[in-house]
Coordinates of C-alpha atoms and ligand atoms in Angstrom, one line a residue:
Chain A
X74 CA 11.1 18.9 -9.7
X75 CA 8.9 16.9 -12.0
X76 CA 5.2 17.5 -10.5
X77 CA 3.7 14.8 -13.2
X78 CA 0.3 15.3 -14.8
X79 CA -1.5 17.5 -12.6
X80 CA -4.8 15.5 -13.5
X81 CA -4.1 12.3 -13.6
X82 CA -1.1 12.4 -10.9
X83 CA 0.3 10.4 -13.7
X84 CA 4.1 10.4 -13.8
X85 CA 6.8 9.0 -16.5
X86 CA 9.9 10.0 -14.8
X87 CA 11.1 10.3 -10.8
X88 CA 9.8 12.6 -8.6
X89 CA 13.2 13.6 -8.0
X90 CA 15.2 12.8 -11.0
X91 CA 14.6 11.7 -14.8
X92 CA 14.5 7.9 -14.7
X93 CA 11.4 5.6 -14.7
X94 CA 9.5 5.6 -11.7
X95 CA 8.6 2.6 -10.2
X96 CA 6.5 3.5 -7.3
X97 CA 4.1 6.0 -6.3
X98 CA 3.6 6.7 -2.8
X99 CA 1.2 8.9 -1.0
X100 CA 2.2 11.8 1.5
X101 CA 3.7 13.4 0.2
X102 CA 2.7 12.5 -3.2
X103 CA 5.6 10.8 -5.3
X104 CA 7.2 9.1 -7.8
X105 CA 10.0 7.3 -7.2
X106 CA 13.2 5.4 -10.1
X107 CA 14.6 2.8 -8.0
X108 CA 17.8 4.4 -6.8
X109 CA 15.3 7.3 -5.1
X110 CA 12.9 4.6 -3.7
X111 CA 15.7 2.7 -2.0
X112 CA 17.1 5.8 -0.6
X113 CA 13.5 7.1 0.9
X114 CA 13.2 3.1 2.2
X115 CA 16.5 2.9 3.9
X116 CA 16.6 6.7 5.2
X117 CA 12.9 6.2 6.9
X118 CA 14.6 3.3 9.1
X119 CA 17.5 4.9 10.2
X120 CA 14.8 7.9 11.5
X121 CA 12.9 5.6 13.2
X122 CA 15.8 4.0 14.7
X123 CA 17.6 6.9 15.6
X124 CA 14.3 8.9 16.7
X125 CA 12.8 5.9 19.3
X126 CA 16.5 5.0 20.1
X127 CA 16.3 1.4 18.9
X128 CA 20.5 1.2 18.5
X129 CA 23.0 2.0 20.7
X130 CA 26.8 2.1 20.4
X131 CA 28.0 -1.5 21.1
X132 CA 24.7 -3.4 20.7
X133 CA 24.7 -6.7 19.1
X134 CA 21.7 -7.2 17.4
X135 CA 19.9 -10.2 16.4
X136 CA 17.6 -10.4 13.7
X137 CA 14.5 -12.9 13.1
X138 CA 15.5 -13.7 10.0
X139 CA 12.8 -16.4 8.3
X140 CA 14.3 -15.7 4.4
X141 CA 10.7 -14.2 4.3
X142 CA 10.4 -10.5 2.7
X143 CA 10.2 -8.2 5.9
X144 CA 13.2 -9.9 7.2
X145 CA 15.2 -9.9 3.9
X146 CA 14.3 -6.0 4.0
X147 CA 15.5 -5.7 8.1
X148 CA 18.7 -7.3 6.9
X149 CA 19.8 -5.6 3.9
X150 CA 18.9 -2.1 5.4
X151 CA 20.3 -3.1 8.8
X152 CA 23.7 -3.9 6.9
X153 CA 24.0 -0.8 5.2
X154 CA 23.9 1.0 7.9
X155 CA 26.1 -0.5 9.9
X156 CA 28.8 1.1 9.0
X157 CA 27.2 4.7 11.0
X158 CA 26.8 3.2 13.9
X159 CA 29.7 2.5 16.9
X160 CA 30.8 -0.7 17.5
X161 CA 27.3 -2.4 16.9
X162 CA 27.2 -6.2 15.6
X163 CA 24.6 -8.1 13.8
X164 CA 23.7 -11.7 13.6
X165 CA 20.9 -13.2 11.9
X166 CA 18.8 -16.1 13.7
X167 CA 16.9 -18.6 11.6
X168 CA 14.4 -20.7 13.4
X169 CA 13.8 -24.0 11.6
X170 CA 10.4 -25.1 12.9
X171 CA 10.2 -28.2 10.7
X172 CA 7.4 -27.8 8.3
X173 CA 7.7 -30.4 5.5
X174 CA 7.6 -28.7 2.3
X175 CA 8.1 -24.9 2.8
X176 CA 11.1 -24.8 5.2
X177 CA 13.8 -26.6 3.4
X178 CA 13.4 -23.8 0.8
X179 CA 13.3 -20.6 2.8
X180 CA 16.6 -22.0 4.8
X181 CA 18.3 -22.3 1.6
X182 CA 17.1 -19.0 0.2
X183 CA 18.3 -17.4 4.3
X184 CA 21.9 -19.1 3.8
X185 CA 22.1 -17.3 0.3
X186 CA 21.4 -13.7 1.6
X187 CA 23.5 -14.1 4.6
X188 CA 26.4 -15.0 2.8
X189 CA 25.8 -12.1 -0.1
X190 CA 25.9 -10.0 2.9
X191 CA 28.7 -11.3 4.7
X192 CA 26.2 -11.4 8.0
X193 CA 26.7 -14.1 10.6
X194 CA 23.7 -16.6 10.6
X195 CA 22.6 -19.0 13.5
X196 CA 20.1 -21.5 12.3
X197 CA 18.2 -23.2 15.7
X198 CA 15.5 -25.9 15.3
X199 CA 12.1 -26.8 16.8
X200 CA 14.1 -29.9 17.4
X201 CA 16.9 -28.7 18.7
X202 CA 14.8 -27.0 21.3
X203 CA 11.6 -29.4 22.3
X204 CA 12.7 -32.5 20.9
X205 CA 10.2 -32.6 17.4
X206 CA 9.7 -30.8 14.2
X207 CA 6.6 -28.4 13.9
X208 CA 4.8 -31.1 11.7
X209 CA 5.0 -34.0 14.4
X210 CA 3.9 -32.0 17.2
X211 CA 0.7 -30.8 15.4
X212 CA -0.8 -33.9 14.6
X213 CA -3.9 -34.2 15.7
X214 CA -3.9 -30.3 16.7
X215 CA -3.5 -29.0 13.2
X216 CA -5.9 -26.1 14.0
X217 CA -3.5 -24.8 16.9
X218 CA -0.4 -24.3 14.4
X219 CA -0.5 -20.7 14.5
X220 CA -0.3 -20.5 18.4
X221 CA 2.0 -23.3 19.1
X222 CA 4.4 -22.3 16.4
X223 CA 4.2 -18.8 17.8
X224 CA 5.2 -19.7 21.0
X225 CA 7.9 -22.2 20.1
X226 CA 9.5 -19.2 17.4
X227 CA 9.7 -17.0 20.3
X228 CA 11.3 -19.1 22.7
X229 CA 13.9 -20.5 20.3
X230 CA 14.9 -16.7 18.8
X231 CA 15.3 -16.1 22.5
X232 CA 17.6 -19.0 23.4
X233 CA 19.3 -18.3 20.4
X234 CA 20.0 -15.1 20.5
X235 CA 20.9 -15.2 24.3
X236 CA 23.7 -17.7 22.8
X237 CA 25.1 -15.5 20.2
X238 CA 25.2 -12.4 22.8
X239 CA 22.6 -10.5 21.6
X240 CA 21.5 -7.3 23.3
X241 CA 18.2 -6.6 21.3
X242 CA 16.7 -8.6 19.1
X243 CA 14.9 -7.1 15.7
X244 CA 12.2 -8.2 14.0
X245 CA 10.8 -7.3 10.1
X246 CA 7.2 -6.0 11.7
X247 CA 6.5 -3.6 9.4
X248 CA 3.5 -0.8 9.1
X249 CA 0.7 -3.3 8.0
X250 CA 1.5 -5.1 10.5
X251 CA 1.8 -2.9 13.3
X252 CA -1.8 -1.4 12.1
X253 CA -3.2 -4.9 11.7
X254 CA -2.3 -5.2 15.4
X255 CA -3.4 -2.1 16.8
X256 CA -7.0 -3.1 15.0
X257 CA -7.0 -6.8 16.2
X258 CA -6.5 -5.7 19.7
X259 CA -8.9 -3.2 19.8
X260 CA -11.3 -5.6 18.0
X261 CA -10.8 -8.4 20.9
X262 CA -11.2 -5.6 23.8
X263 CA -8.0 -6.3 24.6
X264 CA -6.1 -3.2 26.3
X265 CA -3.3 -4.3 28.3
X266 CA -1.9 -6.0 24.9
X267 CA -2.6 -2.6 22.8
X268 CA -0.4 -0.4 24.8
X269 CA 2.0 -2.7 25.8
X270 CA 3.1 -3.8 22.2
X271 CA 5.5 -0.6 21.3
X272 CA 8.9 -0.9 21.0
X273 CA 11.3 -2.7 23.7
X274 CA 9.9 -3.6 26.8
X275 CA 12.5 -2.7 29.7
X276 CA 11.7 -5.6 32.2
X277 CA 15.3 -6.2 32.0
X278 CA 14.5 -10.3 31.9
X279 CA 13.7 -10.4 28.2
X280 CA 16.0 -9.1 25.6
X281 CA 14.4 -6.2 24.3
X282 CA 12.8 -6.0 20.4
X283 CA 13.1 -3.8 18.1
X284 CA 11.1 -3.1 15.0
X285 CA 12.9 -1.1 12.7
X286 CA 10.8 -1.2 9.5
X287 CA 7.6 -0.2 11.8
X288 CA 7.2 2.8 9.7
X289 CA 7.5 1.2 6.0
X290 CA 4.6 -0.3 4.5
X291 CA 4.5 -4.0 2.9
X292 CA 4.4 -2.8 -0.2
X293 CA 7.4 -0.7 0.1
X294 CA 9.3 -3.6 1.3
X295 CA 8.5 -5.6 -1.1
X296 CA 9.3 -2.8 -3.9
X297 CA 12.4 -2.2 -2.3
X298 CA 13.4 -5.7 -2.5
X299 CA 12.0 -6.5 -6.6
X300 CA 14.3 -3.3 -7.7
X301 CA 17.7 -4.9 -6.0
X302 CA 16.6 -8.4 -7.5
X303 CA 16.2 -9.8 -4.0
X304 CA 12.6 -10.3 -3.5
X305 CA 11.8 -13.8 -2.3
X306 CA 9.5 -15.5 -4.7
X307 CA 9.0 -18.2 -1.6
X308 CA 5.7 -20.4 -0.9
X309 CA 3.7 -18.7 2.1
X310 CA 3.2 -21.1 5.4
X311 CA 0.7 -24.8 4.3
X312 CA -0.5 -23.6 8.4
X313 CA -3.8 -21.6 7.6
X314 CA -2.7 -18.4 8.9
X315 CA -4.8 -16.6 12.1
X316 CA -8.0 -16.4 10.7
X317 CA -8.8 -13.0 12.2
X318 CA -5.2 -11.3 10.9
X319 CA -6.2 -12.0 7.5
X320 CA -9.9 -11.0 7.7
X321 CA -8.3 -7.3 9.3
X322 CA -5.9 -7.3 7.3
X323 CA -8.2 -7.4 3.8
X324 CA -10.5 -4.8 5.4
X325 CA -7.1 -2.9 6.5
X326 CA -5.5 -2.6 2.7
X327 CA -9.0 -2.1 1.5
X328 CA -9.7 1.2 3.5
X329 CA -5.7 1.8 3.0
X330 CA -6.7 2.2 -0.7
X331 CA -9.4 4.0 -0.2
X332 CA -9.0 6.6 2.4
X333 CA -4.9 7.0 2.5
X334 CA -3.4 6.9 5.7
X335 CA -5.7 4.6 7.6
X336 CA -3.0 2.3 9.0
X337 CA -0.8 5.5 10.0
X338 CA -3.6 6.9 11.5
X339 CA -4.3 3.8 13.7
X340 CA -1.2 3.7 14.9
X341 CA -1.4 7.3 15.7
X342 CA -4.1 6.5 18.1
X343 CA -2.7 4.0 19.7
X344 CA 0.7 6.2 20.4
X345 CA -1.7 8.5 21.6
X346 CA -3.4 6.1 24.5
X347 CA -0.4 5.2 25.3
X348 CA 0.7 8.6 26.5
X349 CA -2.0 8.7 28.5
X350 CA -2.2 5.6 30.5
X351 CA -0.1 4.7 33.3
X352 CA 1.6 1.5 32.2
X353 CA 1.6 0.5 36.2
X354 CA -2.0 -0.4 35.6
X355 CA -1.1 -3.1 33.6
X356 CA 2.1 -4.7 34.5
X357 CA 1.8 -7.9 36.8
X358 CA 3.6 -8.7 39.5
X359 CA 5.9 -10.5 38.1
X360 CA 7.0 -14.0 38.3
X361 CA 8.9 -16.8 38.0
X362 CA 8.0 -20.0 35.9
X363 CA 7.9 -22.7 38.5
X364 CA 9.4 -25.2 36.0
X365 CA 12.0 -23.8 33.7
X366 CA 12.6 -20.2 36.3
X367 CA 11.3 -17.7 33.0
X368 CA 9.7 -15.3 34.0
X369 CA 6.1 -14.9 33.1
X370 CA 2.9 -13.6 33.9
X371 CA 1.4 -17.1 35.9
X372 CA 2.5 -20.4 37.8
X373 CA 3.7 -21.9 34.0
X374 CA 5.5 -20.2 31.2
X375 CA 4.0 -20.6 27.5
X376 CA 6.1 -22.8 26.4
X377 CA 6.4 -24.7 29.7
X378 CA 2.3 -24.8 29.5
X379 CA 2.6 -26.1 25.9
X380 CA 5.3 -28.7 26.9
X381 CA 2.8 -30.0 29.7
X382 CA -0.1 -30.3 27.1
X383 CA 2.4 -31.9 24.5
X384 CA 3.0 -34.1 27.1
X385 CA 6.8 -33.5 26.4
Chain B
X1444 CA -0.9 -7.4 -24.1
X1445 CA -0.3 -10.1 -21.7
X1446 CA -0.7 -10.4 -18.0
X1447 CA 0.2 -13.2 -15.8
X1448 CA -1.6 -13.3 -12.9
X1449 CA -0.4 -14.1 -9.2
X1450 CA -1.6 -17.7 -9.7
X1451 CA 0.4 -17.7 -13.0
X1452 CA -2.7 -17.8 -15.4
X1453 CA -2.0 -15.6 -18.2
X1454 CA -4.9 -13.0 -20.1
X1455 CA -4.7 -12.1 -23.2
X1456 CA -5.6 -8.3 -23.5
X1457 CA -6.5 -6.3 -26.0
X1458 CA -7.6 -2.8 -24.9
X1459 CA -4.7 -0.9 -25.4
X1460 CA -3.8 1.9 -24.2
X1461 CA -4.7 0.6 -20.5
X1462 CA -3.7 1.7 -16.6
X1463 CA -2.5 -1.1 -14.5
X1464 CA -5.1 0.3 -12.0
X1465 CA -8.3 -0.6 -14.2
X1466 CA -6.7 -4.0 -14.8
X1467 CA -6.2 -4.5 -11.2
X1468 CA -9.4 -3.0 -10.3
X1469 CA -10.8 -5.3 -13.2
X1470 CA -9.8 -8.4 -12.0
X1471 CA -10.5 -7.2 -8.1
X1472 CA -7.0 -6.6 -6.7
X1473 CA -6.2 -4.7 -4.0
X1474 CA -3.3 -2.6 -5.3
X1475 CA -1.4 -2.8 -1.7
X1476 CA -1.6 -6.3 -1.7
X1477 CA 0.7 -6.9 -4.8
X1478 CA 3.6 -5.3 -7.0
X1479 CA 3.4 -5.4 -10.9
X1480 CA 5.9 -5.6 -13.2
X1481 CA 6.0 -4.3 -17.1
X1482 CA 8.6 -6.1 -19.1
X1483 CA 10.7 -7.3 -16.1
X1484 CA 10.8 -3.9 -14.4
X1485 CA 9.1 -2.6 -11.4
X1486 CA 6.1 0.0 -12.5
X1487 CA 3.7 2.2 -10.5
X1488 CA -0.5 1.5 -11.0
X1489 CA -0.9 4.4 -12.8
X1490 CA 1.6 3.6 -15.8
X1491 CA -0.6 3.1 -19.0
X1492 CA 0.7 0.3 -20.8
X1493 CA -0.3 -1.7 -24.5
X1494 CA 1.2 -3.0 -27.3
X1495 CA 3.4 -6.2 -26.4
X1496 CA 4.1 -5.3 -23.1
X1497 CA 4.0 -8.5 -21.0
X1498 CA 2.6 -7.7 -17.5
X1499 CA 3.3 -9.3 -14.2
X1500 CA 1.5 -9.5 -10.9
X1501 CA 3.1 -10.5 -8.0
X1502 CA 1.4 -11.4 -4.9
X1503 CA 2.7 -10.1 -1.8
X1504 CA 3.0 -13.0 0.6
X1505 CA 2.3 -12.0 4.4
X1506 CA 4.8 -13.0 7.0
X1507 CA 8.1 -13.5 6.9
Ligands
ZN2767 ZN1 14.9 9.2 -9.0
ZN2768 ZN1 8.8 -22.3 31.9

């Protein structure tokens, strides 16, 4: 084993062999070539799948695939390993919300990997599914984008993937994410949301979600991507992103750098209050949207709400 | 040395031998928010680089 410079932590070769490394990573401590890195990347998912049950024999799994970098990453590592798993299926779902400028790209770059991979792609639109593209329904609500788009994403992977036969659905969230959560919740005094966020939820009425990469940080993602020539050098969203996921997440990758393990440790907490608290507390009764028959937590659904204030 | 920034701007450096980590920390980026290449190929922060070595950060975009 090649320990590196014991001063400067410095390394030129692998942690575990003699070519170049390309990353270091923290706990424990480590350099890692490519070959190693991509190994460590795709053998961290299959724990966390196999440890919180995520697959099962004969699932069909849909993935969220945008052509972003998270859900490149699901897809690639999802496809290799396949082949361990019984009977399980995967198809990738592209929602096309129609935003002028960005979309036409990253649907173009999504067809490409699919096909490399030999993965079956469904492509739905915000068209398809309310009638408009992303850009007409904003105007005049420009500042909403986020939370519209959200909602309309979420409903269309949903219809979609009900379509294709899906059993879960998985999504790219990765560790930066997941702590960037955690924090927001807790910032907006927002408890019911920061327990229930983990994992599938078993109401039985959604398909459940998985989040396979919720243990692999951003920038392992997009290092695992670079070294296979794969990463997406895409334009990010003209929407201005939600303002306060991008203030926590500066101060998040900030105190990352500086006190290692931050965004594990958050997490940690979180599992932690969850194993305390009775999830009863929190579930509503639930009900039935009185338009469309989704259930949902009030009289409307969100995207039967949005419809009504669309006036669609 | 040259390094091509995130918004493709290029520097011109001439301290040499240099750790991508003082650059970055130089020009105020967080590590964990980007990746950085040395001649095309993926490199870790603490890799000392100089002579012609061209230098690339990438920004890594959220989402996705
Ligand atoms: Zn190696
Ligand atoms: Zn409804």
């Amino acid at each position: 084993m090649n320990q590196g410079n014991p001063v400067t932590g410095r390394s030129e070769r692998c942690t575990l062999c003699s070519e170049p490394p390309v990353i270091r990573l923290p706990e424990p401590e480590r350099h890692l070539c490519a070959a190693h890195l991509i190994a460590d990347v795709e053998e961290r998912a299959a724990r966390t799948i196999s440890e919180r049950e995520l697959i099962k024999s004969h699932d069909r799994i849909a993935i969220a695939f945008s052509g972003g970098k998270d859900s490149t990453a699901l897809l690639v590592i999802l496809s290799r390993l396949l082949p361990a798993w019984e009977d399980v299926s995967l198809v990738a779902i592209t929602v096309d919300e129609g935003i002028a400028g960005y979309r036409n790209d990253t649907i173009r770059a999504a067809e490409e990997v699919t096909k490399k991979l030999r993965i079956e792609h469904v492509c739905i639109s915000f068209t398809d599914l309310i009638g408009d593209d992303l850009d007409t329904l904003l105007i005049g609500r420009e500042t909403q984008a986020c939370s519209v788009c959200g909602i309309l994403r979420r409903k269309a992977l949903s219809v979609a993937a009900h379509k294709a036969g899906a059993t879960k659905i998985a999504t790219g969230h990765n560790l930066d994410d997941e702590a960037q959560s955690v924090l927001m919740n807790t910032l907006r005094g927002d408890l019911p949301r920061l327990v229930r966020t983990s994992d599938a939820d078993s109401s039985g009425c959604f398909i459940p979600r998985i989040k396979p990469l919720a243990e692999i940080s951003e920038k392992e993602i997009a290092a695992y991507l670079f070294v296979q020539d794969m990463f997406p050098f895409l334009p990010e969203c003209p929407y201005t992103r939600h303002a306060l996921r991008l203030e926590v997440r500066t101060m998040l990758s900030a105190m990352e750098q500086k006190h290692p393990g931050t965004m594990r440790n958050l997490i940690k907490s979180k599992r932690a209050i969850e194993k305390y608290v009775d999830p009863s507390v929190f579930s509503e009764p639930l009900r039935r949207c009185r338009v469309c028959g989704d259930p949902c937590s009030g009289e409307l659904c969100q995207v039967c709400s949005l419809r009504k204030s669309l006036g669609k | 040395m040259k390094i091509i920034l995130p918004n493709s701007t290029i520097n011109i450096i001439q301290e040499d031998p240099v750790s991508i980590t003082s650059i970055l920390d130089n020009l105020n980026i967080n590590p964990s928010e980007v990746i950085v290449s040395r001649n095309g190929k993926l490199v870790p922060e603490d890799t000392l680089i100089g002579g012609d070595d061209e230098i690339r950060i990438i920004r890594i975009a959220h989402g996705g």
